Coordinates of C-alpha atoms in Angstrom, one line a residue:
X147 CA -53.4 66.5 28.4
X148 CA -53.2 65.2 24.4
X149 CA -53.0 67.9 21.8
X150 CA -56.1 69.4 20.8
X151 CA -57.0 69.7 17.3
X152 CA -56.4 72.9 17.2
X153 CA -53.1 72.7 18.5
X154 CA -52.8 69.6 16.0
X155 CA -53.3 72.6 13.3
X156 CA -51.1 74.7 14.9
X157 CA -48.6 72.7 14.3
X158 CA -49.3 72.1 10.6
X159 CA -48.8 75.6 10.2
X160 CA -45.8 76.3 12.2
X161 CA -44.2 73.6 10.2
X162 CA -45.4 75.4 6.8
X163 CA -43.9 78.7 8.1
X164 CA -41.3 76.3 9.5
X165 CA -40.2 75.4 5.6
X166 CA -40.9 79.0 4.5
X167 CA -38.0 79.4 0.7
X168 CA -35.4 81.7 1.2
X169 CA -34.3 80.8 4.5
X170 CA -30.7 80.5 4.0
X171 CA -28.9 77.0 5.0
X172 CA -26.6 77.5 8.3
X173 CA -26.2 75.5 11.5
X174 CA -29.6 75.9 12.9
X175 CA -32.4 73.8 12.3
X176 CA -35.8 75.1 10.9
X177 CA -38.3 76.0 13.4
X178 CA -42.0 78.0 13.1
X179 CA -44.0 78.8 16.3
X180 CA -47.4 79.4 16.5
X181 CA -49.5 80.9 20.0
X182 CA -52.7 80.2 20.2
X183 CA -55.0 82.2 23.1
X184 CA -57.5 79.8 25.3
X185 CA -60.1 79.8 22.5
X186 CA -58.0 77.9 19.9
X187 CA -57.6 81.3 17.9
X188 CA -54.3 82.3 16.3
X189 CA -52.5 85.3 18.6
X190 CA -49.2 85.1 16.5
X191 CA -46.4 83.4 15.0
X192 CA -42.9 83.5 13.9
X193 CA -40.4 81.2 12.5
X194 CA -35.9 80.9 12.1
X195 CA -34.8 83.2 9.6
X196 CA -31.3 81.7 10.0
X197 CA -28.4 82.1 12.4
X198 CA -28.0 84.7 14.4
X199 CA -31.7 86.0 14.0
X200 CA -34.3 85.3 16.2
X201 CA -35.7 81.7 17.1
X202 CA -39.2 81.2 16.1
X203 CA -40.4 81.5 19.7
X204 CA -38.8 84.7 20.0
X205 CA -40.6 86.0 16.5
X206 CA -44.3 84.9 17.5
X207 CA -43.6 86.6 21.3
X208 CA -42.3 89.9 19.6
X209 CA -45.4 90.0 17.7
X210 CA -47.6 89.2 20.5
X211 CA -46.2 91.2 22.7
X212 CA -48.1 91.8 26.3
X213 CA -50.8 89.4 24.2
X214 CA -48.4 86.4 24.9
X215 CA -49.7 85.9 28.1
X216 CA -51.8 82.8 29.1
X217 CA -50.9 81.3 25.5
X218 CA -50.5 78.4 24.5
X219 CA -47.2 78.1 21.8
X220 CA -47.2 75.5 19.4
X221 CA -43.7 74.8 18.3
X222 CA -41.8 72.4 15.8
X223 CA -39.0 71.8 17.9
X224 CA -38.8 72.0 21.4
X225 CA -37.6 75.2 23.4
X226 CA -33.9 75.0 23.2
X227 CA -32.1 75.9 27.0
X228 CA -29.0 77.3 26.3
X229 CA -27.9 80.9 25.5
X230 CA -26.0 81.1 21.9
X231 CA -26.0 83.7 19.9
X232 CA -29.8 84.6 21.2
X233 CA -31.2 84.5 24.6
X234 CA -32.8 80.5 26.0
X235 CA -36.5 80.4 24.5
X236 CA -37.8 78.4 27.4
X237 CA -36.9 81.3 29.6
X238 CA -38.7 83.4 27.2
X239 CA -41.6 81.6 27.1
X240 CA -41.4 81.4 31.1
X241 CA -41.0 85.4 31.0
X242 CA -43.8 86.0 28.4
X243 CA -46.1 84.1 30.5
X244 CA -47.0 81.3 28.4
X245 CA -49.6 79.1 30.0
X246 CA -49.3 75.9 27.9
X247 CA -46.3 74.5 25.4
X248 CA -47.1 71.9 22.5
X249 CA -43.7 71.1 20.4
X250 CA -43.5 68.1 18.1
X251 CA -39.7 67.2 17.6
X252 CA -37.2 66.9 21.1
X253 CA -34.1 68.7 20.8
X254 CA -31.3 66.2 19.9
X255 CA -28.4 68.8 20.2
X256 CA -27.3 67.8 24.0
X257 CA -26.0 71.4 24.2
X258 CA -30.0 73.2 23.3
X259 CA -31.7 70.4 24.9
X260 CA -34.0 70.3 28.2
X261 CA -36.4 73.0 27.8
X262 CA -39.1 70.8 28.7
X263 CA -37.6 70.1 31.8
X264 CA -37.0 73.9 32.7
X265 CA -41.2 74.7 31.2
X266 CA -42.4 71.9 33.6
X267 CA -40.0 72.9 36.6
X268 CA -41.7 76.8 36.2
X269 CA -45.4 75.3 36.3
X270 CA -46.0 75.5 32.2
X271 CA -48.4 72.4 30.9
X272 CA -45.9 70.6 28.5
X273 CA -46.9 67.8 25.2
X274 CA -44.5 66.8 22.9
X275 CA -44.0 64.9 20.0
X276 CA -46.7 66.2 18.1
X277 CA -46.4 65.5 14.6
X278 CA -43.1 64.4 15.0
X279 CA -41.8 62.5 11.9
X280 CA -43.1 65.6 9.9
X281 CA -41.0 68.1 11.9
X282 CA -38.3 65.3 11.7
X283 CA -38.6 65.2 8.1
X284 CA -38.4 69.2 7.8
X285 CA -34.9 68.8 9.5
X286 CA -34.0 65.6 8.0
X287 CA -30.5 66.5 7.4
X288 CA -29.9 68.7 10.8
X289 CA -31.4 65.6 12.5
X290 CA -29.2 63.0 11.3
X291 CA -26.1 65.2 11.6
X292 CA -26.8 65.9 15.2
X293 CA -28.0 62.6 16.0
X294 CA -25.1 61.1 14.1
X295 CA -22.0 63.1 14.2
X296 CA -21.6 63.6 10.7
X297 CA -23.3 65.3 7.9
X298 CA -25.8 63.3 5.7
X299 CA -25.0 62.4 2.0
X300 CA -26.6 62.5 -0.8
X301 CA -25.0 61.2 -4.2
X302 CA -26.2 62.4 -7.2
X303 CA -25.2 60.8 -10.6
X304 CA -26.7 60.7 -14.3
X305 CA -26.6 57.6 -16.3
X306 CA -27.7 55.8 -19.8
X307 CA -29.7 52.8 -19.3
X308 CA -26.5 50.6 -20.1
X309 CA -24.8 52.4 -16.6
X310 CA -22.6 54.6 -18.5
X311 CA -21.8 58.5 -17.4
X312 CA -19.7 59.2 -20.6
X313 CA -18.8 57.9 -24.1
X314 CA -15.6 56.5 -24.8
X315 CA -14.1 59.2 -25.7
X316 CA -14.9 60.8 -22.3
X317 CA -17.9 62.8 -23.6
X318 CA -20.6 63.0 -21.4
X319 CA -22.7 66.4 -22.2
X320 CA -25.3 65.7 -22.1
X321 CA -26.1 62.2 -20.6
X322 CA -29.1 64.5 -18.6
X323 CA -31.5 66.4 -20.1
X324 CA -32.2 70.3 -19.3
X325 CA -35.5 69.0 -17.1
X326 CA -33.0 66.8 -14.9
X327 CA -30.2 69.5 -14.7
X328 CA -33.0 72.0 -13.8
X329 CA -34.0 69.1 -10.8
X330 CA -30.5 68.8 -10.0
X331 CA -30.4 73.0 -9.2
X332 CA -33.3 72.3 -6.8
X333 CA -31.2 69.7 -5.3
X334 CA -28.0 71.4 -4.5
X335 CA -30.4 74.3 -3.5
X336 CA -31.2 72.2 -0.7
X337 CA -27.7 71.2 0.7
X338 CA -25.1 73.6 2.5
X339 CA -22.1 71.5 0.7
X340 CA -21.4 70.2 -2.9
X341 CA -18.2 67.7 -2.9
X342 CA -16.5 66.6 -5.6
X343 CA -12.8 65.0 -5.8
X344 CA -10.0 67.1 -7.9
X345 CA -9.6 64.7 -11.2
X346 CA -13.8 65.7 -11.7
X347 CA -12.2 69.4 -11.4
X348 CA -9.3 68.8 -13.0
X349 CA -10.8 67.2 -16.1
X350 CA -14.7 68.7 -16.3
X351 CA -13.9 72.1 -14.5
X352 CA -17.2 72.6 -13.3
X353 CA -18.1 75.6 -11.1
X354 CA -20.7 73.9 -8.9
X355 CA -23.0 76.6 -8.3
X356 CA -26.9 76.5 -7.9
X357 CA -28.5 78.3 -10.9
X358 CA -32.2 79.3 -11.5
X359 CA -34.0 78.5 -14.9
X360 CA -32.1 80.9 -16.8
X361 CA -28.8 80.0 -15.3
X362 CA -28.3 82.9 -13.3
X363 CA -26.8 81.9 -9.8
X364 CA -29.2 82.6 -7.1
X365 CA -28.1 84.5 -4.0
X366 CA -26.9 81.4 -1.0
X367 CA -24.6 79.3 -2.7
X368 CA -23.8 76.4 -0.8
X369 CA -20.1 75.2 0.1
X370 CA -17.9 74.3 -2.5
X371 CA -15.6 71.4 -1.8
X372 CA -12.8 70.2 -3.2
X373 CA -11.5 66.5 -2.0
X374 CA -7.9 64.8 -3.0
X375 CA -4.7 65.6 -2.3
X376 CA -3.7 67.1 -5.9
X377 CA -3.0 70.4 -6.3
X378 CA -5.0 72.3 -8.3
X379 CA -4.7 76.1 -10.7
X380 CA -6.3 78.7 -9.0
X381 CA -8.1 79.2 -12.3
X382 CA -10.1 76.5 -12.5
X383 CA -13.9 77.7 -11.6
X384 CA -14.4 76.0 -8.7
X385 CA -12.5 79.2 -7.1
X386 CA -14.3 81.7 -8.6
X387 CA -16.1 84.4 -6.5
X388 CA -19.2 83.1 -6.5
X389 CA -19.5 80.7 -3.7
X390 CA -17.0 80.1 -1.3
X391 CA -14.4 76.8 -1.8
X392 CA -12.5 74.8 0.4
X393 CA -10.0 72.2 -0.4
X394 CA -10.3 69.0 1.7
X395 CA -6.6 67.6 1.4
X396 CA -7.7 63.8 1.9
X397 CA -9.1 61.1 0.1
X398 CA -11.0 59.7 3.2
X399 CA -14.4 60.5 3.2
X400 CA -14.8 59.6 7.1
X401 CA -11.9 62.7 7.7
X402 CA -14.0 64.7 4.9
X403 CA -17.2 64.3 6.8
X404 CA -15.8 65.4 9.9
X405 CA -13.8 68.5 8.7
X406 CA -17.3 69.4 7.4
X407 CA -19.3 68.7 10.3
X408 CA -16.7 70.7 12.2
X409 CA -17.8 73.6 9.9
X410 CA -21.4 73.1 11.0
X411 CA -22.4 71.5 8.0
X412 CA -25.1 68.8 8.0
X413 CA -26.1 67.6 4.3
X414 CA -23.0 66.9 1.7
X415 CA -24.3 66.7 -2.5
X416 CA -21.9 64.4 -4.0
X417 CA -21.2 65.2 -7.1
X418 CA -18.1 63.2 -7.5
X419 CA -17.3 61.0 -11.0
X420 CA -17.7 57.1 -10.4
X421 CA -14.4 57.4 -8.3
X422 CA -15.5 59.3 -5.8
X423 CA -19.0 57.7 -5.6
X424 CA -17.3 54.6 -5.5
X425 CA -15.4 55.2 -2.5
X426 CA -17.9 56.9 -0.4
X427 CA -20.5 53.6 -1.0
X428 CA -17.6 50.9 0.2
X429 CA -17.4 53.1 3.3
X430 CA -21.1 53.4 4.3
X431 CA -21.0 56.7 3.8
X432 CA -23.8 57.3 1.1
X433 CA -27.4 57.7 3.0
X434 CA -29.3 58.8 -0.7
X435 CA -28.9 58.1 -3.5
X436 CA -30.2 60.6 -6.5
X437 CA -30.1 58.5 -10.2
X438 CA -31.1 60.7 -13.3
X439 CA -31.7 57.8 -15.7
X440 CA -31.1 58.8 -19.6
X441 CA -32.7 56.7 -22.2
X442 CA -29.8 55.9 -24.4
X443 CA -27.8 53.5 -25.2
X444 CA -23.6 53.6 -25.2
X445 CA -22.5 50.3 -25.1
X446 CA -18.9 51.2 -24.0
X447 CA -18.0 54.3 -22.0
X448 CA -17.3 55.3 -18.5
X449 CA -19.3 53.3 -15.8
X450 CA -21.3 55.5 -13.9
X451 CA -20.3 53.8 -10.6
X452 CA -16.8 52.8 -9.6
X453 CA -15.7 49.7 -7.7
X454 CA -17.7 48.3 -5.3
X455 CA -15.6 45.1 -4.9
X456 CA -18.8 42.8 -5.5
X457 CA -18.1 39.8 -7.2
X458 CA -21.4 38.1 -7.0
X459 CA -25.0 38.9 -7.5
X460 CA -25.4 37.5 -4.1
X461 CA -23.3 40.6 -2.4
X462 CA -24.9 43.0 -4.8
X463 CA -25.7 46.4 -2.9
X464 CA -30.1 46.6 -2.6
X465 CA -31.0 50.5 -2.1
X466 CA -34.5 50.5 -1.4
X467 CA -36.4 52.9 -3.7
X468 CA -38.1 56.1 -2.0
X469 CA -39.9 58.0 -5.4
X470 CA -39.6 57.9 -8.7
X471 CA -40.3 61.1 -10.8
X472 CA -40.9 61.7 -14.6
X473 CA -38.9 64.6 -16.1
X474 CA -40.6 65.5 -18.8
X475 CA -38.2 66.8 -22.1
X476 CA -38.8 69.6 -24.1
X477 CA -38.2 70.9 -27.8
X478 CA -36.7 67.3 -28.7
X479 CA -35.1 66.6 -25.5
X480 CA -34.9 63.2 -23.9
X481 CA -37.5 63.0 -20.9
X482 CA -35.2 61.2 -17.7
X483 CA -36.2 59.8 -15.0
X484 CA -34.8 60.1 -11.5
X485 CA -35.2 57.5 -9.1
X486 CA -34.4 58.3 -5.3
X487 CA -33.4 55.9 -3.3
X488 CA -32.1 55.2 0.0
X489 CA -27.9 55.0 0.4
X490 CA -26.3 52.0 2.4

């Protein structure tokens, strides 16, 4: 049987709760959950809190309780089958007595996948892919890591309208305005790495944190990473105590990627110089890219992008543009514009 329309706004809401701020990035995916009783009403809901808590079927069947039964739940992501940290939720939802499961997304991960199969095999009604390319794009990045073996990269980089990152004389504050570095916080906010190679630490000493609006670090930090084979002083503030660092001695991004997907991390910020974003692009390794455009002019300076080895405009790299967003300036400030694009 098709999804009802309630069920079809079930699932609008589990994936609101599903992309509820605060959750904390980690190895898990998103998920919200919603049981509805035989008259389309709400019963209760839950969603992931992050790893080690309970999955979102879990949360809606603890607030239910003996209520549960002869529901129907609504879920983003199908019922994983395995036991992890936390028990299988298709057994759950066997156990609770659910009469009916809707779930938009199938589980990619072979190692949480076929809960359909064990709902159907107990006698519970099963429909999937409900919604699905929203609840896909709610876990784009756990999606295309799992799906793809590595984690998915975004490259960020600020430029004049000439293509430069930095004056001559290596200057570059502040090619961006405050609006775009602002934008750029939300960015990183959404990652669980920022990468950058060890002459951008060496030379700009950043501290790659993710900052609110009165640059105060908020509370998950994402990983720091550190790429290159150069040693580098403890001092420098990428150490510092405010998000944890590690130091990927290599300069191939393929063996980067998989010592961080081997962490369980799914969604890289590359916030590299021109080197670095230069290297990543000739391996096929950039899937967004993130361009704060400055009005202003330098003439001369650093390139914002290093070599692609293109030597004709017939070979030149097309990256299809996704949005485009004003950034408004303030008190005299440039206003930039980002352009997001899809990478190679």
């Amino acid at each position: 049987m098709a999804a009802t329309e309630a069920e079809r706004r079930a699932m609008r809401r589990a994936l609101e709760i599903a992309r509820t701020p605060g959750v904390p990035l980690g190895p898990n995916p998103r998920v919200g959950c919603v049981l509805l009783a035989e008259d389309g009403s709400e019963v209760a809901e839950g969603f992931h809190r992050g790893a080690g808590t309970p999955h979102a079927e879990a949360a809606a069947l603890a607030e239910a309780g003996e209520a549960a039964r002869g529901t129907t739940a609504v879920v983003t992501l199908e019922p994983c089958n395995h036991t992890g940290r936390t028990g299988p939720c298709a057994q759950a939802l066997i156990d609770a007595g659910v009469r009916r499961v809707v779930f938009a997304q199938p589980d990619p991960n072979p190692v949480a996948a076929g809960g359909a199969e064990t709902l159907r095999a107990a006698g519970i009604e099963v429909e999937a892919d409900v919604l699905l390319d929203e609840a896909r794009a709610v876990n784009r990045a756990w999606t295309f890591a799992v799906e793809h073996g590595r984690p998915f990269v975004t490259w960020k980089f600020a430029t004049t309208l000439d293509g430069r990152s930095a004056a001559v004389d290596g200057s570059s504050r502040w090619v961006s305005s405050k609006a775009a570095r602002l934008d750029t916080h939300r960015l990183r906010g959404l990652c669980d790495v920022m990468l950058v190679g060890t002459n951008t630490v060496e030379v700009d000493d950043p501290e790659l944190t993710v900052r609110d609006e009165v640059d105060e670090p908020v509370e998950h930090q994402p990983l720091r990473a550190v790429m290159g084979l150069r040693d580098l002083p403890i001092t420098k503030r990428v150490f510092n105590r405010r998000a944890e660092t590690v130091h990927l001695r290599t300069r191939d991004p393929h063996e980067a990627l998989a010592e961080l997907f081997a962490q369980d991390r799914q969604h890289v910020f590359l916030e590299g110089g021109p080197t670095l974003g230069g290297v990543f692009l000739q391996a096929g390794l950039v899937d967004e890219v993130v361009a704060y455009v400055a009005p202003m002019l330098l003439g001369a300076g650093r390139n914002a992008v290093g070599v692609l080895g293109i030597a004709s405009i017939a070979h030149a790299l097309h990256l299809p543009v996704t949005d485009v967003t004003v950034l408004e300036g303030h008190d005299g400030e440039d206003t930039n514009v980002r352009i997001t694009m899809r990478g190679n």
